[in-house]
CSV table of C-alpha atoms in Angstrom, one decimal:
chain,number,residue,atom,x,y,z
K,1,MET,CA,-75.7,-86.7,-161.3
K,2,LYS,CA,-74.2,-88.2,-164.1
K,3,GLN,CA,-71.2,-89.8,-162.3
K,4,GLU,CA,-68.7,-89.9,-165.1
K,5,TYR,CA,-65.8,-89.2,-163.2
K,6,ASP,CA,-63.7,-90.9,-160.4
K,7,ILE,CA,-63.2,-90.2,-156.7
K,8,SER,CA,-59.7,-90.5,-155.7
K,9,PRO,CA,-59.1,-91.4,-152.1
K,10,ASP,CA,-57.4,-87.8,-151.2
K,11,GLU,CA,-60.7,-86.1,-152.9
K,12,PHE,CA,-63.2,-88.6,-150.2
K,13,ASP,CA,-61.1,-87.4,-147.4
K,14,LEU,CA,-61.3,-83.9,-148.7
K,15,ILE,CA,-64.8,-83.9,-149.1
K,16,GLU,CA,-65.5,-85.4,-145.8
K,17,ARG,CA,-63.4,-83.1,-144.2
K,18,TYR,CA,-65.2,-80.2,-145.8
K,19,LEU,CA,-68.5,-81.9,-145.2
K,20,GLY,CA,-67.6,-82.1,-141.4
K,21,LYS,CA,-66.6,-78.6,-141.2
K,22,THR,CA,-63.0,-80.0,-140.0
K,23,LEU,CA,-60.8,-78.0,-143.0
K,24,THR,CA,-58.5,-75.2,-141.9
K,25,GLY,CA,-59.3,-71.8,-142.9
K,26,GLU,CA,-57.0,-71.8,-146.1
K,27,GLU,CA,-58.0,-75.3,-147.1
K,28,SER,CA,-61.6,-74.2,-146.5
K,29,VAL,CA,-61.6,-71.1,-149.0
K,30,ALA,CA,-59.4,-73.2,-151.5
K,31,PHE,CA,-62.2,-75.9,-151.5
K,32,GLU,CA,-65.1,-73.5,-151.7
K,33,LYS,CA,-63.1,-71.2,-154.7
K,34,ARG,CA,-63.2,-74.9,-157.0
K,35,LEU,CA,-67.0,-75.4,-156.2
K,36,GLN,CA,-67.7,-71.9,-157.8
K,37,GLU,CA,-65.1,-73.0,-160.2
K,38,GLU,CA,-65.4,-77.0,-161.3
K,39,PRO,CA,-69.1,-78.0,-162.0
K,40,VAL,CA,-67.5,-81.4,-161.7
K,41,TRP,CA,-66.3,-81.0,-158.1
K,42,LYS,CA,-69.5,-79.8,-157.0
K,43,GLU,CA,-70.7,-83.0,-158.2
K,44,LYS,CA,-68.5,-84.8,-156.6
K,45,VAL,CA,-69.0,-82.9,-153.3
K,46,ASN,CA,-73.2,-83.8,-153.7
K,47,GLU,CA,-72.6,-87.2,-154.1
K,48,VAL,CA,-70.1,-87.8,-151.3
K,49,ASN,CA,-73.1,-86.1,-149.1
K,50,LEU,CA,-75.6,-88.2,-150.6
K,51,LEU,CA,-73.7,-91.5,-149.9
K,52,MET,CA,-73.1,-90.4,-146.1
K,53,LEU,CA,-76.0,-89.3,-145.5
K,54,GLY,CA,-78.0,-92.8,-147.4
K,55,ILE,CA,-75.5,-94.9,-145.0
K,56,ARG,CA,-76.4,-93.0,-141.7
K,57,GLU,CA,-80.2,-93.2,-143.2
K,58,THR,CA,-80.0,-96.4,-143.4
K,59,ALA,CA,-78.4,-97.1,-140.0
K,60,LEU,CA,-81.0,-94.8,-138.6
K,61,VAL,CA,-84.0,-97.0,-140.0
K,62,GLU,CA,-82.6,-99.9,-138.6
K,63,LYS,CA,-82.9,-98.0,-135.2
K,64,LEU,CA,-86.2,-96.7,-135.3
K,65,GLU,CA,-87.9,-100.0,-134.6
K,66,GLY,CA,-85.9,-100.6,-131.4
K,67,PHE,CA,-87.1,-97.5,-130.7
K,68,HIS,CA,-90.9,-97.9,-131.3
K,69,HIS,CA,-90.4,-100.7,-128.8
K,70,ALA,CA,-89.6,-98.6,-125.9
K,71,LEU,CA,-93.2,-97.1,-126.3
K,72,ALA,CA,-95.0,-100.2,-126.1
K,73,GLY,CA,-97.8,-100.5,-123.2
K,74,GLU,CA,-97.6,-96.6,-123.2
K,75,SER,CA,-99.8,-95.8,-126.3
K,76,LEU,CA,-102.0,-98.8,-125.0
K,77,ILE,CA,-102.6,-96.6,-121.5
K,78,LYS,CA,-103.2,-93.1,-123.6
K,79,LYS,CA,-106.0,-94.8,-125.8
K,80,THR,CA,-107.9,-96.1,-123.0
K,81,LYS,CA,-107.8,-93.3,-120.7
K,82,PRO,CA,-111.0,-91.2,-121.8
K,83,VAL,CA,-113.2,-94.5,-121.4
K,84,ILE,CA,-111.9,-96.6,-118.2
K,85,SER,CA,-111.5,-95.5,-114.6
K,86,MET,CA,-107.8,-95.4,-113.0
K,87,VAL,CA,-108.4,-98.1,-111.3
K,88,ARG,CA,-108.8,-99.8,-114.5
K,89,VAL,CA,-105.9,-98.1,-115.9
K,90,TRP,CA,-103.6,-99.3,-113.0
K,91,LEU,CA,-105.3,-103.0,-113.3
K,92,VAL,CA,-104.5,-103.1,-116.6
K,93,ALA,CA,-100.9,-101.8,-116.5
K,94,ALA,CA,-100.2,-104.0,-113.6
K,95,SER,CA,-101.3,-106.8,-115.3
K,96,CYS,CA,-99.0,-105.7,-118.5
K,97,ILE,CA,-96.1,-105.4,-116.6
K,98,ALA,CA,-97.0,-109.0,-114.5
K,99,LEU,CA,-97.1,-110.5,-118.6
K,100,LEU,CA,-94.1,-108.7,-119.5
K,101,GLY,CA,-92.7,-109.8,-116.7
K,102,LEU,CA,-93.6,-113.5,-117.3
K,103,GLY,CA,-92.9,-113.3,-121.0
K,104,TYR,CA,-89.7,-112.0,-119.8
K,105,TRP,CA,-88.9,-115.0,-117.5
K,106,TRP,CA,-90.4,-117.2,-120.0
K,107,LEU,CA,-87.6,-115.9,-122.8
K,108,MET,CA,-84.8,-115.6,-120.6
K,109,GLY,CA,-85.6,-118.6,-118.5
K,110,ASN,CA,-86.3,-121.6,-121.4
K,111,GLU,CA,-84.8,-120.1,-124.7
K,112,SER,CA,-82.0,-118.2,-123.7
K,113,LYS,CA,-80.6,-121.7,-122.5
K,114,TYR,CA,-80.8,-123.1,-126.1
K,115,GLU,CA,-79.5,-119.8,-127.7
K,116,LYS,CA,-76.2,-120.0,-125.3
K,117,MET,CA,-76.0,-123.6,-126.4
K,118,TYR,CA,-76.3,-122.7,-130.1
K,119,ALA,CA,-73.8,-120.1,-129.8
K,120,ALA,CA,-71.4,-122.2,-128.0
K,121,TYR,CA,-71.4,-124.8,-130.7
K,122,TYR,CA,-72.3,-123.0,-133.9
K,123,GLN,CA,-69.0,-122.6,-135.6
K,124,PRO,CA,-69.6,-121.7,-139.5
K,125,ASP,CA,-68.1,-124.2,-142.0
K,126,PRO,CA,-64.6,-122.8,-143.2
K,127,GLY,CA,-65.3,-123.6,-146.5
K,128,LEU,CA,-63.6,-125.1,-149.5
K,129,PRO,CA,-60.2,-124.5,-151.0
K,130,THR,CA,-60.3,-122.4,-154.2
K,131,THR,CA,-58.7,-122.4,-157.7
K,132,MET,CA,-60.5,-120.3,-159.7
K,133,SER,CA,-60.7,-122.7,-162.5
K,134,VAL,CA,-63.4,-122.3,-165.2
K,135,ALA,CA,-67.0,-121.0,-165.9
K,136,ASN,CA,-69.3,-122.7,-163.4
K,137,ASN,CA,-66.6,-123.7,-161.1
K,138,TYR,CA,-65.0,-119.7,-161.5
K,139,GLN,CA,-68.3,-118.7,-160.1
K,140,PHE,CA,-68.8,-120.8,-157.4
K,141,ASP,CA,-65.1,-120.6,-156.5
K,142,LYS,CA,-65.6,-116.9,-156.6
K,143,GLY,CA,-68.3,-117.2,-154.1
K,144,MET,CA,-66.2,-119.2,-151.9
K,145,VAL,CA,-64.0,-116.5,-151.6
K,146,ALA,CA,-66.9,-114.4,-150.6
K,147,TYR,CA,-67.9,-116.8,-148.1
K,148,LYS,CA,-64.6,-117.1,-146.5
K,149,ALA,CA,-63.9,-113.3,-146.0
K,150,GLY,CA,-67.3,-113.8,-144.2
K,151,ASP,CA,-69.3,-112.0,-147.6
K,152,TYR,CA,-72.1,-113.7,-147.2
K,153,ARG,CA,-74.5,-111.6,-149.0
K,154,GLU,CA,-72.3,-111.7,-151.9
K,155,ALA,CA,-71.5,-115.1,-151.7
K,156,THR,CA,-75.5,-115.9,-151.6
K,157,ASP,CA,-75.6,-113.8,-154.6
K,158,ILE,CA,-73.2,-115.7,-157.1
K,159,TRP,CA,-74.3,-118.3,-155.6
K,160,LEU,CA,-78.2,-118.1,-156.6
K,161,GLY,CA,-77.1,-117.3,-159.8
K,162,LEU,CA,-74.9,-120.5,-160.3
K,163,SER,CA,-78.3,-122.8,-158.7
K,164,GLN,CA,-80.4,-122.2,-162.3
K,165,SER,CA,-77.3,-124.0,-164.4
K,166,MET,CA,-76.2,-126.4,-161.4
K,167,PRO,CA,-79.7,-127.5,-160.4
K,168,ALA,CA,-78.5,-130.6,-158.3
K,169,ASN,CA,-75.1,-129.6,-157.1
K,170,ASP,CA,-75.3,-130.6,-153.1
K,171,SER,CA,-72.0,-129.0,-152.4
K,172,LEU,CA,-73.7,-125.2,-153.9
K,173,PHE,CA,-76.7,-126.1,-152.1
K,174,TYR,CA,-75.0,-127.1,-149.0
K,175,PHE,CA,-72.6,-123.7,-149.0
K,176,LEU,CA,-75.8,-121.7,-149.8
K,177,GLY,CA,-77.4,-122.8,-146.4
K,178,MET,CA,-74.2,-121.9,-144.7
K,179,ALA,CA,-74.2,-118.8,-146.0
K,180,GLU,CA,-78.0,-118.2,-145.3
K,181,LEU,CA,-77.4,-119.5,-141.5
K,182,ALA,CA,-74.6,-117.0,-140.8
K,183,LEU,CA,-77.1,-114.6,-142.3
K,184,GLN,CA,-79.6,-115.8,-139.6
K,185,HIS,CA,-82.1,-116.7,-142.3
K,186,ARG,CA,-83.6,-119.8,-140.5
K,187,ASP,CA,-86.0,-120.7,-143.1
K,188,LYS,CA,-83.9,-120.3,-146.2
K,189,ALA,CA,-81.0,-122.3,-144.6
K,190,LEU,CA,-83.4,-125.1,-143.6
K,191,ASN,CA,-84.5,-125.0,-146.8
K,192,TYR,CA,-80.9,-126.0,-148.1
K,193,LEU,CA,-80.2,-128.4,-145.3
K,194,LYS,CA,-83.0,-130.6,-144.5
K,195,PRO,CA,-82.8,-132.4,-148.5
K,196,LEU,CA,-79.2,-133.2,-147.6
K,197,ALA,CA,-79.5,-134.2,-143.9
K,198,ASP,CA,-82.9,-136.6,-144.8
K,199,ASP,CA,-80.6,-138.5,-147.2
K,200,PRO,CA,-77.6,-140.1,-146.1
K,201,GLN,CA,-76.1,-141.1,-149.4
K,202,LYS,CA,-75.8,-137.1,-150.4
K,203,PRO,CA,-72.3,-135.7,-149.9
K,204,TYR,CA,-72.3,-132.9,-147.1
K,205,SER,CA,-75.6,-135.3,-145.4
K,206,LYS,CA,-73.8,-135.1,-141.7
K,207,GLU,CA,-72.9,-131.6,-141.7
K,208,ALA,CA,-76.0,-130.6,-143.0
K,209,CYS,CA,-77.6,-132.6,-139.9
K,210,TRP,CA,-75.6,-130.9,-137.5
K,211,TYR,CA,-76.2,-127.5,-138.5
K,212,SER,CA,-80.0,-128.3,-138.9
K,213,GLY,CA,-79.9,-129.6,-135.5
K,214,LEU,CA,-78.3,-126.7,-133.9
K,215,LEU,CA,-80.9,-124.6,-135.9
K,216,LEU,CA,-83.8,-126.7,-134.4
K,217,LEU,CA,-81.9,-126.7,-130.7
K,218,LYS,CA,-81.9,-123.0,-131.0
K,219,GLU,CA,-85.3,-123.1,-131.1
K,220,GLY,CA,-86.1,-124.8,-128.4
K,221,LYS,CA,-87.5,-128.0,-130.6
K,222,THR,CA,-85.6,-130.2,-128.9
K,223,GLU,CA,-86.3,-133.6,-130.0
K,224,GLU,CA,-86.1,-132.8,-133.6
K,225,ALA,CA,-82.4,-131.3,-132.5
K,226,THR,CA,-81.8,-134.2,-130.8
K,227,ALA,CA,-82.4,-136.8,-134.1
K,228,PHE,CA,-80.4,-134.7,-136.2
K,229,ILE,CA,-77.5,-134.1,-133.9
K,230,ARG,CA,-77.2,-137.8,-132.8
K,231,ARG,CA,-77.1,-138.4,-136.5
K,232,SER,CA,-74.4,-135.9,-137.3
K,233,GLN,CA,-71.5,-137.9,-135.8
K,234,HIS,CA,-70.2,-134.5,-135.3
K,235,PRO,CA,-67.2,-134.8,-133.1
K,236,GLU,CA,-69.0,-132.4,-130.9
K,237,SER,CA,-72.3,-134.3,-131.0
K,238,LYS,CA,-71.9,-136.3,-128.1
K,239,LYS,CA,-70.8,-133.6,-125.5
K,240,LEU,CA,-73.9,-131.6,-126.5
K,241,LEU,CA,-76.1,-134.0,-126.5
K,242,LEU,CA,-75.1,-134.8,-122.3
K,243,GLU,CA,-75.6,-131.6,-121.8
K,244,LEU,CA,-79.2,-131.4,-123.3
K,245,ASN,CA,-79.9,-134.3,-121.1
K,246,GLN,CA,-78.9,-132.9,-118.2
F,1,MET,CA,-83.9,-81.9,-123.1
F,2,ASP,CA,-82.2,-78.4,-123.9
F,3,ILE,CA,-82.5,-77.0,-127.5
F,4,GLU,CA,-78.4,-77.4,-128.3
F,5,ARG,CA,-78.5,-81.1,-127.2
F,6,GLN,CA,-81.2,-82.1,-128.8
F,7,PHE,CA,-79.9,-80.1,-132.0
F,8,ILE,CA,-76.2,-81.9,-131.5
F,9,GLY,CA,-77.9,-85.2,-130.8
F,10,LEU,CA,-80.0,-85.1,-134.0
F,11,LYS,CA,-76.9,-84.0,-136.3
F,12,GLU,CA,-74.5,-86.3,-134.6
F,13,SER,CA,-77.3,-89.3,-134.9
F,14,ASP,CA,-76.4,-89.8,-130.8
F,15,GLU,CA,-78.9,-92.7,-129.8
F,16,LYS,CA,-79.7,-91.8,-126.4
F,17,VAL,CA,-80.9,-88.6,-127.5
F,18,LEU,CA,-82.5,-90.0,-130.5
F,19,GLN,CA,-84.6,-92.4,-128.8
F,20,TYR,CA,-85.8,-89.4,-126.4
F,21,ILE,CA,-86.7,-87.2,-129.3
F,22,TYR,CA,-88.6,-90.3,-130.8
F,23,VAL,CA,-90.4,-91.4,-127.6
F,24,SER,CA,-91.3,-88.3,-126.4
F,25,ASN,CA,-93.0,-87.0,-129.7
F,26,TYR,CA,-94.8,-90.4,-130.4
F,27,PRO,CA,-97.7,-89.9,-128.2
F,28,LYS,CA,-99.1,-86.7,-129.4
F,29,VAL,CA,-98.8,-87.9,-133.4
F,30,GLU,CA,-100.7,-91.1,-132.6
F,31,GLN,CA,-103.0,-89.4,-131.0
F,32,PHE,CA,-103.8,-87.3,-133.8
F,33,ILE,CA,-103.6,-89.8,-136.6
F,34,LEU,CA,-105.9,-92.3,-134.0
F,35,GLY,CA,-108.4,-89.3,-134.1
F,36,ASN,CA,-108.7,-88.8,-137.8
F,37,SER,CA,-109.4,-92.1,-138.7
F,38,GLY,CA,-105.6,-94.0,-138.8
F,39,THR,CA,-104.7,-97.0,-136.8
F,40,THR,CA,-101.2,-97.3,-134.9
F,41,ASP,CA,-100.5,-98.9,-137.9
F,42,ASP,CA,-100.8,-95.6,-139.7
F,43,ALA,CA,-99.5,-93.9,-136.7
F,44,HIS,CA,-96.2,-95.9,-136.9
F,45,ASP,CA,-95.6,-95.8,-140.9
F,46,ILE,CA,-96.4,-91.9,-140.7
F,47,TYR,CA,-94.3,-90.9,-137.6
F,48,GLN,CA,-91.4,-92.7,-138.7
F,49,GLU,CA,-91.3,-91.0,-142.1
F,50,ALA,CA,-91.8,-87.3,-140.3
F,51,PHE,CA,-88.9,-88.5,-137.7
F,52,LEU,CA,-86.5,-89.1,-140.8
F,53,ALA,CA,-87.8,-86.1,-142.5
F,54,VAL,CA,-86.3,-83.8,-139.5
F,55,TRP,CA,-83.3,-85.7,-138.9
F,56,ARG,CA,-82.4,-85.6,-142.3
F,57,ASN,CA,-82.7,-81.8,-142.6
F,58,VAL,CA,-80.3,-81.2,-139.7
F,59,GLN,CA,-78.1,-83.4,-141.4
F,60,LEU,CA,-78.5,-81.1,-144.3
F,61,ASP,CA,-78.3,-78.1,-142.5
F,62,LYS,CA,-82.0,-77.3,-143.6
F,63,PHE,CA,-83.5,-77.3,-140.3
F,64,ARG,CA,-81.9,-75.4,-136.9
F,65,PRO,CA,-84.2,-75.7,-134.2
F,66,GLN,CA,-84.6,-72.0,-133.0
F,67,ASN,CA,-86.5,-73.1,-129.4
F,68,GLU,CA,-86.7,-76.3,-126.9
F,69,THR,CA,-90.2,-77.1,-128.6
F,70,ALA,CA,-89.3,-76.6,-132.3
F,71,VAL,CA,-88.3,-79.9,-132.9
F,72,ALA,CA,-91.1,-81.2,-131.2
F,73,GLY,CA,-93.3,-78.7,-133.5
F,74,TYR,CA,-91.7,-79.7,-136.6
F,75,ILE,CA,-92.2,-83.3,-136.3
F,76,TYR,CA,-95.4,-82.9,-135.3
F,77,GLN,CA,-96.2,-80.5,-138.3
F,78,ILE,CA,-94.8,-83.0,-140.7
F,79,ALA,CA,-96.7,-86.1,-139.8
F,80,ARG,CA,-99.7,-83.9,-139.5
F,81,ASN,CA,-99.4,-82.8,-143.1
F,82,LYS,CA,-98.4,-86.3,-144.5
F,83,TRP,CA,-101.1,-87.7,-142.6
F,84,LEU,CA,-103.8,-85.0,-144.4
F,85,ASP,CA,-102.4,-85.7,-147.3
F,86,GLN,CA,-102.3,-89.3,-147.0
F,87,LEU,CA,-105.9,-88.7,-146.2
F,88,ARG,CA,-106.5,-86.7,-149.0
F,89,SER,CA,-104.9,-88.9,-151.3
F,90,VAL,CA,-107.2,-91.9,-150.6
F,91,LYS,CA,-110.3,-89.7,-151.1
F,92,ASN,CA,-111.5,-90.4,-147.4
F,93,LYS,CA,-114.8,-89.2,-146.9
F,94,LYS,CA,-113.9,-87.7,-143.7
F,95,THR,CA,-111.7,-85.2,-145.3
F,96,ALA,CA,-113.6,-82.6,-145.8
F,97,ASP,CA,-114.1,-82.4,-142.5
F,98,LEU,CA,-110.4,-81.8,-141.6
F,99,PRO,CA,-108.9,-78.5,-140.8
F,100,ASP,CA,-107.3,-77.1,-143.5
F,101,GLU,CA,-105.3,-74.1,-142.3
F,102,ILE,CA,-102.0,-75.8,-141.6
F,103,SER,CA,-98.8,-73.9,-143.9
F,104,HIS,CA,-97.4,-76.8,-145.7
F,105,GLN,CA,-94.5,-74.2,-146.4
F,106,LEU,CA,-92.2,-75.3,-144.0
F,107,ALA,CA,-92.9,-78.9,-144.0
F,108,ASP,CA,-92.9,-79.4,-147.4
F,109,THR,CA,-89.9,-77.3,-148.0
F,110,PRO,CA,-88.2,-80.3,-150.5
F,111,GLN,CA,-84.8,-81.7,-148.4
F,112,LEU,CA,-83.4,-82.6,-152.2
F,113,ASP,CA,-84.6,-82.5,-155.7
F,114,ASP,CA,-85.7,-85.3,-157.6
F,115,ALA,CA,-82.4,-86.9,-159.2
F,116,GLU,CA,-80.7,-86.3,-155.3
F,117,MET,CA,-83.6,-88.3,-153.7
F,118,GLY,CA,-83.3,-91.2,-156.3
F,119,TYR,CA,-79.8,-91.0,-155.6
F,120,LEU,CA,-80.5,-91.6,-151.8
F,121,GLU,CA,-82.8,-94.2,-152.8
F,122,LEU,CA,-80.2,-96.2,-154.7
F,123,VAL,CA,-77.7,-95.6,-151.8
F,124,LYS,CA,-80.3,-97.1,-149.2
F,125,GLU,CA,-80.9,-100.0,-151.5
F,126,GLU,CA,-77.4,-101.2,-152.6
F,127,TYR,CA,-76.0,-100.4,-149.1
F,128,GLU,CA,-78.3,-103.5,-148.0
F,129,ARG,CA,-77.0,-105.4,-150.8
F,130,LEU,CA,-73.2,-104.4,-149.7
F,131,GLY,CA,-71.4,-107.4,-147.8
F,132,ASP,CA,-72.0,-107.4,-143.8
F,133,PRO,CA,-68.0,-106.4,-143.3
F,134,CYS,CA,-68.2,-103.3,-145.3
F,135,ARG,CA,-71.7,-102.4,-143.9
F,136,GLU,CA,-70.0,-102.7,-140.3
F,137,LEU,CA,-67.4,-100.6,-141.3
F,138,LEU,CA,-68.9,-97.8,-142.9
F,139,ASN,CA,-71.8,-97.9,-140.4
F,140,ARG,CA,-69.0,-97.5,-137.3
F,141,PHE,CA,-67.7,-94.7,-138.9
F,142,TYR,CA,-70.5,-92.4,-140.6
F,143,PHE,CA,-73.2,-93.5,-137.9
F,144,LYS,CA,-71.3,-94.4,-134.6
F,145,LYS,CA,-68.4,-91.8,-135.6
F,146,GLU,CA,-65.7,-94.2,-134.3
F,147,SER,CA,-62.6,-93.0,-135.2
F,148,MET,CA,-60.2,-94.8,-137.7
F,149,ARG,CA,-58.2,-96.0,-134.6
F,150,GLU,CA,-61.4,-97.6,-133.1
F,151,ILE,CA,-62.5,-99.2,-136.2
F,152,ALA,CA,-58.4,-100.6,-137.1
F,153,ALA,CA,-58.5,-101.6,-133.3
F,154,HIS,CA,-62.1,-103.9,-133.7
F,155,PHE,CA,-61.1,-105.6,-136.9
F,156,SER,CA,-57.3,-106.0,-136.2
F,157,TRP,CA,-56.3,-103.8,-138.7
F,158,THR,CA,-53.9,-101.0,-139.0
F,159,GLU,CA,-55.5,-97.5,-138.9
F,160,ALA,CA,-54.0,-97.1,-143.1
F,161,SER,CA,-55.6,-100.8,-143.7
F,162,ALA,CA,-58.7,-99.4,-142.4
F,163,LYS,CA,-58.5,-96.3,-144.0
F,164,ASN,CA,-58.2,-98.3,-147.1
F,165,ASN,CA,-60.7,-100.6,-146.7
F,166,LYS,CA,-63.2,-97.9,-146.3
F,167,TYR,CA,-62.2,-96.3,-149.2
F,168,ARG,CA,-62.6,-99.6,-151.2
F,169,CYS,CA,-66.1,-100.2,-149.5
F,170,LEU,CA,-67.4,-96.6,-150.7
F,171,GLN,CA,-66.0,-97.2,-154.0
F,172,ARG,CA,-67.7,-100.5,-154.4
F,173,LEU,CA,-71.1,-99.2,-153.1
F,174,ARG,CA,-70.3,-96.6,-155.9
F,175,ASN,CA,-70.3,-98.9,-158.2
F,176,MET,CA,-73.0,-101.0,-157.7
F,177,ILE,CA,-75.1,-97.8,-157.8
F,178,ILE,CA,-73.7,-96.8,-161.1
F,179,ASN,CA,-74.0,-100.5,-162.5
F,180,LYS,CA,-77.9,-99.9,-161.0
F,181,LYS,CA,-78.5,-96.6,-162.6
F,182,GLU,CA,-76.6,-97.6,-166.0
F,183,ASN,CA,-78.4,-101.3,-166.3
F,184,GLY,CA,-80.9,-101.9,-163.8
F,185,ILE,CA,-79.0,-104.6,-162.5
F,186,PRO,CA,-76.9,-104.8,-159.2
């Protein structure tokens, strides 16, 4: 698998149709013939197959934990079965159900209220205009292009590389915080935003207050959140504080 | 669940079928591992590895169930072999008492050679680093099996743009893998 070749869009398409077994009889014969005669073609087919497999496998791995949660409770009952009576099994099961019910009520009844408020008020910062100038600014702008395209991972990768050469750049840290927030990396986002929020002299301090406040609100830390939201002077802050006090 | 539904569900990664297979076969594996010096965490890890191995072999046309219990048996056999191998590798004292009659032939059939396995791992690693829009597009097409029309509608694109973007994303992933292989850097 040396990959000293390109795979054109048409080749990708053809290989995918071959792997998906949707080629016509005639196409299939020509394809197989090519596989026999061209070693590079065989490599391309193998590579596309592995690319597709890897993408699917990653998606499946992300699903497995969800499947595993569906097992919760079942294994507890099975493990205790040989040593305790059926009455106790039922008691344990009933307690579990009651606890799950209480947990569900607690989560849905309290947390979701703040999560809903967060979802209603959170809007990602639209970002800065990009000019694609020189050196460090070029890299910063490159990250901004990725950020504005919603490619937050790419943006953080580029900006993290810059943070060594621009250690005290508040704009950089603010937008790193914004990108991490969009990626739902709570701790990383707060690490970037809180120092800005805590220092009113810094640029982006008010914005950092707003987003830090929203993050804390999402977690139900209403007192801390209220302080940040109030300091943010965000156009929506009064409305949100009013909702919070209701 | 009948054999055809299990096979097609595995092949097409039908979420309901996958979950059914996952949930219905876990207890037996857990019971075996808990009964042989393992913990529930061990059972969780080993079972997921075995489940993925079965799914992968179906994707690669290297396993096709021949009867209704074949999938369950295959998962169990792979999980059991993996757990026994793990016990042996840590030289657990109880290993000597464990039955050793299991044939590794079926379960240990190599799915991919080392180079292919290495490439697959790189795909998975770099896919995680791909931007969110690209990952969503590729996930919808390859895992959820959505059509280009559905994907175009979701992203408010034309079908032609969706197709172009899919190619660009694949090309980008490919380039990230090539860079990683050549330079060891992203």
